Amino acid sequence: MNDQSHEFSALPLQVPDRFGVYLWWPQDGTEWIHPDDVDLASELIPSRRIFQRVKEDETWSRLVYGECSIRVKPTMWLEVESDGYLVGDRVEIRSRMGQQRPAIATIEDMFWSRQQKVVEYFLATSGTVLPLPFQFADIQPAFKLDEPMSLRQVELAARSKLQ
């Protein structure tokens, strides 16, 4: 082996983000939650909210839900398949052959439907949250033309074209 191959083996392994829900309180007590995040965790968990789990270090993972973020130790949760969207993303409501009124909206909440086994999106237009949930087929990414697209936005656009 040459010296260059040893350089690559020292790089940390990238763990992909995971998505899931805490439909129940994972354990007795709060030892699994970072002490600074217990109050916020108590407000967010248990629920059908879909969190993005980002590995931080050997002890803690960060759960992200829009502007909210809490640190937790590994716990039992229900991992779900992500459509790629996150709370706060701009989307366009598809007309679906005139069945829906098209509009630009923001994802306000993402919930897991246990019955349908899909993500339900609650959207806001002009600051008002729409009363009924939308699913992946009902929306597509909406981007600002004067801003460059991120890699995640490019992937979302490609995924929505397959619908």
PDB file of C-alpha atoms in Angstrom:
ATOM      1  CA  MET A   1       0.000   0.000   0.000  1.00  0.00           C
ATOM      2  CA  ASN A   2       1.126   3.502  -0.640  1.00  0.00           C
ATOM      3  CA  ASP A   3       1.056   6.352   1.876  1.00  0.00           C
ATOM      4  CA  GLN A   4      -1.996   7.982   0.282  1.00  0.00           C
ATOM      5  CA  SER A   5      -4.317   5.092   1.137  1.00  0.00           C
ATOM      6  CA  HIS A   6      -3.586   5.602   4.848  1.00  0.00           C
ATOM      7  CA  GLU A   7      -4.776   9.213   4.636  1.00  0.00           C
ATOM      8  CA  PHE A   8      -8.283   8.192   3.600  1.00  0.00           C
ATOM      9  CA  SER A   9      -8.673   5.593   6.335  1.00  0.00           C
ATOM     10  CA  ALA A  10      -8.250   8.330   8.972  1.00  0.00           C
ATOM     11  CA  LEU A  11     -11.275  10.315   7.699  1.00  0.00           C
ATOM     12  CA  PRO A  12     -14.332  10.081   9.963  1.00  0.00           C
ATOM     13  CA  LEU A  13     -17.201   8.013   8.620  1.00  0.00           C
ATOM     14  CA  GLN A  14     -20.162  10.174   7.578  1.00  0.00           C
ATOM     15  CA  VAL A  15     -23.402   8.892   9.072  1.00  0.00           C
ATOM     16  CA  PRO A  16     -26.450   9.922   7.022  1.00  0.00           C
ATOM     17  CA  ASP A  17     -29.184  11.870   8.753  1.00  0.00           C
ATOM     18  CA  ARG A  18     -32.181   9.812   9.836  1.00  0.00           C
ATOM     19  CA  PHE A  19     -35.813  10.814  10.202  1.00  0.00           C
ATOM     20  CA  GLY A  20     -38.291   9.534  12.730  1.00  0.00           C
ATOM     21  CA  VAL A  21     -40.949  10.115  15.345  1.00  0.00           C
ATOM     22  CA  TYR A  22     -41.247   9.664  19.096  1.00  0.00           C
ATOM     23  CA  LEU A  23     -44.797   8.380  19.458  1.00  0.00           C
ATOM     24  CA  TRP A  24     -44.074   7.537  23.094  1.00  0.00           C
ATOM     25  CA  TRP A  25     -41.686   8.746  25.802  1.00  0.00           C
ATOM     26  CA  PRO A  26     -38.614   6.529  25.205  1.00  0.00           C
ATOM     27  CA  GLN A  27     -37.525   5.761  28.796  1.00  0.00           C
ATOM     28  CA  ASP A  28     -38.303   6.497  32.389  1.00  0.00           C
ATOM     29  CA  GLY A  29     -36.748   9.760  33.443  1.00  0.00           C
ATOM     30  CA  THR A  30     -34.875  12.273  31.335  1.00  0.00           C
ATOM     31  CA  GLU A  31     -31.323  10.885  31.368  1.00  0.00           C
ATOM     32  CA  TRP A  32     -31.519  10.341  27.597  1.00  0.00           C
ATOM     33  CA  ILE A  33     -32.015  14.110  27.008  1.00  0.00           C
ATOM     34  CA  HIS A  34     -29.244  16.694  27.326  1.00  0.00           C
ATOM     35  CA  PRO A  35     -29.869  18.579  30.610  1.00  0.00           C
ATOM     36  CA  ASP A  36     -30.155  21.924  28.779  1.00  0.00           C
ATOM     37  CA  ASP A  37     -32.865  20.548  26.452  1.00  0.00           C
ATOM     38  CA  VAL A  38     -35.266  18.764  28.845  1.00  0.00           C
ATOM     39  CA  ASP A  39     -37.939  21.508  28.874  1.00  0.00           C
ATOM     40  CA  LEU A  40     -38.123  21.770  25.083  1.00  0.00           C
ATOM     41  CA  ALA A  41     -38.071  17.978  24.665  1.00  0.00           C
ATOM     42  CA  SER A  42     -41.008  17.727  27.080  1.00  0.00           C
ATOM     43  CA  GLU A  43     -42.985  20.075  24.810  1.00  0.00           C
ATOM     44  CA  LEU A  44     -42.135  18.234  21.563  1.00  0.00           C
ATOM     45  CA  ILE A  45     -42.166  14.578  22.643  1.00  0.00           C
ATOM     46  CA  PRO A  46     -44.221  12.412  22.426  1.00  0.00           C
ATOM     47  CA  SER A  47     -45.909  13.437  19.184  1.00  0.00           C
ATOM     48  CA  ARG A  48     -46.239  12.588  15.501  1.00  0.00           C
ATOM     49  CA  ARG A  49     -43.650  15.270  14.565  1.00  0.00           C
ATOM     50  CA  ILE A  50     -40.962  14.025  12.214  1.00  0.00           C
ATOM     51  CA  PHE A  51     -37.512  14.912  13.534  1.00  0.00           C
ATOM     52  CA  GLN A  52     -34.282  14.946  11.565  1.00  0.00           C
ATOM     53  CA  ARG A  53     -31.590  13.175  13.600  1.00  0.00           C
ATOM     54  CA  VAL A  54     -28.053  14.474  13.052  1.00  0.00           C
ATOM     55  CA  LYS A  55     -25.179  12.629  14.742  1.00  0.00           C
ATOM     56  CA  GLU A  56     -23.039  15.066  16.738  1.00  0.00           C
ATOM     57  CA  ASP A  57     -20.555  12.939  18.675  1.00  0.00           C
ATOM     58  CA  GLU A  58     -20.263   9.602  20.454  1.00  0.00           C
ATOM     59  CA  THR A  59     -22.804  10.582  23.123  1.00  0.00           C
ATOM     60  CA  TRP A  60     -25.351  12.955  21.577  1.00  0.00           C
ATOM     61  CA  SER A  61     -27.455  13.233  18.451  1.00  0.00           C
ATOM     62  CA  ARG A  62     -29.250  16.444  17.559  1.00  0.00           C
ATOM     63  CA  LEU A  63     -32.961  16.250  16.760  1.00  0.00           C
ATOM     64  CA  VAL A  64     -34.018  19.096  14.485  1.00  0.00           C
ATOM     65  CA  TYR A  65     -37.579  20.230  13.863  1.00  0.00           C
ATOM     66  CA  GLY A  66     -37.698  23.569  12.077  1.00  0.00           C
ATOM     67  CA  GLU A  67     -36.083  26.133  14.380  1.00  0.00           C
ATOM     68  CA  CYS A  68     -36.178  23.736  17.362  1.00  0.00           C
ATOM     69  CA  SER A  69     -33.224  21.562  18.231  1.00  0.00           C
ATOM     70  CA  ILE A  70     -32.629  19.153  21.110  1.00  0.00           C
ATOM     71  CA  ARG A  71     -29.802  16.766  21.982  1.00  0.00           C
ATOM     72  CA  VAL A  72     -30.538  13.160  22.877  1.00  0.00           C
ATOM     73  CA  LYS A  73     -28.674   9.936  23.531  1.00  0.00           C
ATOM     74  CA  PRO A  74     -29.537   6.927  21.359  1.00  0.00           C
ATOM     75  CA  THR A  75     -33.132   5.939  22.089  1.00  0.00           C
ATOM     76  CA  MET A  76     -35.912   3.881  20.600  1.00  0.00           C
ATOM     77  CA  TRP A  77     -37.898   5.812  18.052  1.00  0.00           C
ATOM     78  CA  LEU A  78     -39.857   4.959  14.933  1.00  0.00           C
ATOM     79  CA  GLU A  79     -37.659   5.648  11.928  1.00  0.00           C
ATOM     80  CA  VAL A  80     -39.616   6.806   8.877  1.00  0.00           C
ATOM     81  CA  GLU A  81     -38.797   7.337   5.221  1.00  0.00           C
ATOM     82  CA  SER A  82     -38.149  10.985   4.423  1.00  0.00           C
ATOM     83  CA  ASP A  83     -39.494  12.665   1.302  1.00  0.00           C
ATOM     84  CA  GLY A  84     -36.579  15.107   1.532  1.00  0.00           C
ATOM     85  CA  TYR A  85     -38.541  18.114   2.760  1.00  0.00           C
ATOM     86  CA  LEU A  86     -37.912  19.909   6.054  1.00  0.00           C
ATOM     87  CA  VAL A  87     -39.990  22.248   8.184  1.00  0.00           C
ATOM     88  CA  GLY A  88     -39.518  25.744   6.750  1.00  0.00           C
ATOM     89  CA  ASP A  89     -39.098  24.656   3.104  1.00  0.00           C
ATOM     90  CA  ARG A  90     -40.918  26.641   0.411  1.00  0.00           C
ATOM     91  CA  VAL A  91     -43.184  24.511  -1.747  1.00  0.00           C
ATOM     92  CA  GLU A  92     -45.747  24.921  -4.467  1.00  0.00           C
ATOM     93  CA  ILE A  93     -49.122  23.257  -4.040  1.00  0.00           C
ATOM     94  CA  ARG A  94     -49.793  21.280  -7.218  1.00  0.00           C
ATOM     95  CA  SER A  95     -53.142  21.822  -8.910  1.00  0.00           C
ATOM     96  CA  ARG A  96     -53.638  18.062  -9.424  1.00  0.00           C
ATOM     97  CA  MET A  97     -55.724  18.633 -12.554  1.00  0.00           C
ATOM     98  CA  GLY A  98     -57.723  21.441 -10.964  1.00  0.00           C
ATOM     99  CA  GLN A  99     -58.512  19.573  -7.740  1.00  0.00           C
ATOM    100  CA  GLN A 100     -56.444  21.987  -5.639  1.00  0.00           C
ATOM    101  CA  ARG A 101     -55.743  25.692  -5.835  1.00  0.00           C
ATOM    102  CA  PRO A 102     -52.048  26.203  -6.675  1.00  0.00           C
ATOM    103  CA  ALA A 103     -50.121  28.423  -4.271  1.00  0.00           C
ATOM    104  CA  ILE A 104     -46.657  29.004  -2.852  1.00  0.00           C
ATOM    105  CA  ALA A 105     -46.527  27.835   0.761  1.00  0.00           C
ATOM    106  CA  THR A 106     -44.137  27.085   3.619  1.00  0.00           C
ATOM    107  CA  ILE A 107     -44.019  23.771   5.433  1.00  0.00           C
ATOM    108  CA  GLU A 108     -45.103  24.572   8.999  1.00  0.00           C
ATOM    109  CA  ASP A 109     -45.388  21.042  10.401  1.00  0.00           C
ATOM    110  CA  MET A 110     -44.530  17.509   9.319  1.00  0.00           C
ATOM    111  CA  PHE A 111     -46.402  14.644  10.963  1.00  0.00           C
ATOM    112  CA  TRP A 112     -46.304  10.880  10.508  1.00  0.00           C
ATOM    113  CA  SER A 113     -49.587   9.217   9.591  1.00  0.00           C
ATOM    114  CA  ARG A 114     -49.514   5.775  11.199  1.00  0.00           C
ATOM    115  CA  GLN A 115     -52.596   4.689   9.262  1.00  0.00           C
ATOM    116  CA  GLN A 116     -51.332   5.651   5.797  1.00  0.00           C
ATOM    117  CA  LYS A 117     -47.608   5.322   6.618  1.00  0.00           C
ATOM    118  CA  VAL A 118     -46.819   8.643   4.900  1.00  0.00           C
ATOM    119  CA  VAL A 119     -45.662  12.127   5.852  1.00  0.00           C
ATOM    120  CA  GLU A 120     -48.436  14.693   6.239  1.00  0.00           C
ATOM    121  CA  TYR A 121     -47.433  18.289   5.582  1.00  0.00           C
ATOM    122  CA  PHE A 122     -49.243  21.241   7.089  1.00  0.00           C
ATOM    123  CA  LEU A 123     -48.635  24.303   4.952  1.00  0.00           C
ATOM    124  CA  ALA A 124     -48.982  28.039   5.464  1.00  0.00           C
ATOM    125  CA  THR A 125     -49.769  30.604   2.799  1.00  0.00           C
ATOM    126  CA  SER A 126     -49.616  34.316   3.588  1.00  0.00           C
ATOM    127  CA  GLY A 127     -49.064  33.472   7.263  1.00  0.00           C
ATOM    128  CA  THR A 128     -52.180  31.297   7.566  1.00  0.00           C
ATOM    129  CA  VAL A 129     -51.856  27.554   8.191  1.00  0.00           C
ATOM    130  CA  LEU A 130     -54.135  25.602   5.875  1.00  0.00           C
ATOM    131  CA  PRO A 131     -56.511  23.272   7.770  1.00  0.00           C
ATOM    132  CA  LEU A 132     -55.968  20.046   5.817  1.00  0.00           C
ATOM    133  CA  PRO A 133     -52.720  18.091   5.460  1.00  0.00           C
ATOM    134  CA  PHE A 134     -50.939  17.576   2.137  1.00  0.00           C
ATOM    135  CA  GLN A 135     -48.870  14.621   0.999  1.00  0.00           C
ATOM    136  CA  PHE A 136     -45.739  14.355  -1.144  1.00  0.00           C
ATOM    137  CA  ALA A 137     -47.694  14.072  -4.418  1.00  0.00           C
ATOM    138  CA  ASP A 138     -49.551  17.321  -3.584  1.00  0.00           C
ATOM    139  CA  ILE A 139     -46.465  19.523  -3.414  1.00  0.00           C
ATOM    140  CA  GLN A 140     -43.284  20.312  -5.290  1.00  0.00           C
ATOM    141  CA  PRO A 141     -40.260  22.430  -4.385  1.00  0.00           C
ATOM    142  CA  ALA A 142     -40.478  26.181  -4.946  1.00  0.00           C
ATOM    143  CA  PHE A 143     -37.218  28.052  -5.303  1.00  0.00           C
ATOM    144  CA  LYS A 144     -36.312  31.717  -5.500  1.00  0.00           C
ATOM    145  CA  LEU A 145     -34.909  32.477  -8.929  1.00  0.00           C
ATOM    146  CA  ASP A 146     -32.323  34.942  -7.619  1.00  0.00           C
ATOM    147  CA  GLU A 147     -30.743  32.419  -5.213  1.00  0.00           C
ATOM    148  CA  PRO A 148     -28.510  29.470  -6.133  1.00  0.00           C
ATOM    149  CA  MET A 149     -29.966  26.038  -5.334  1.00  0.00           C
ATOM    150  CA  SER A 150     -28.357  23.890  -2.653  1.00  0.00           C
ATOM    151  CA  LEU A 151     -27.553  20.236  -3.296  1.00  0.00           C
ATOM    152  CA  ARG A 152     -30.602  19.220  -1.221  1.00  0.00           C
ATOM    153  CA  GLN A 153     -32.815  21.514  -3.324  1.00  0.00           C
ATOM    154  CA  VAL A 154     -31.466  19.981  -6.544  1.00  0.00           C
ATOM    155  CA  GLU A 155     -32.246  16.503  -5.172  1.00  0.00           C
ATOM    156  CA  LEU A 156     -35.767  17.613  -4.172  1.00  0.00           C
ATOM    157  CA  ALA A 157     -36.392  19.037  -7.631  1.00  0.00           C
ATOM    158  CA  ALA A 158     -35.227  15.797  -9.273  1.00  0.00           C
ATOM    159  CA  ARG A 159     -37.374  13.673  -6.926  1.00  0.00           C
ATOM    160  CA  SER A 160     -40.475  15.795  -7.578  1.00  0.00           C
ATOM    161  CA  LYS A 161     -40.038  15.403 -11.365  1.00  0.00           C
ATOM    162  CA  LEU A 162     -40.456  11.641 -10.902  1.00  0.00           C
ATOM    163  CA  GLN A 163     -43.978  12.137  -9.518  1.00  0.00           C
TER     164      GLN A 163
END
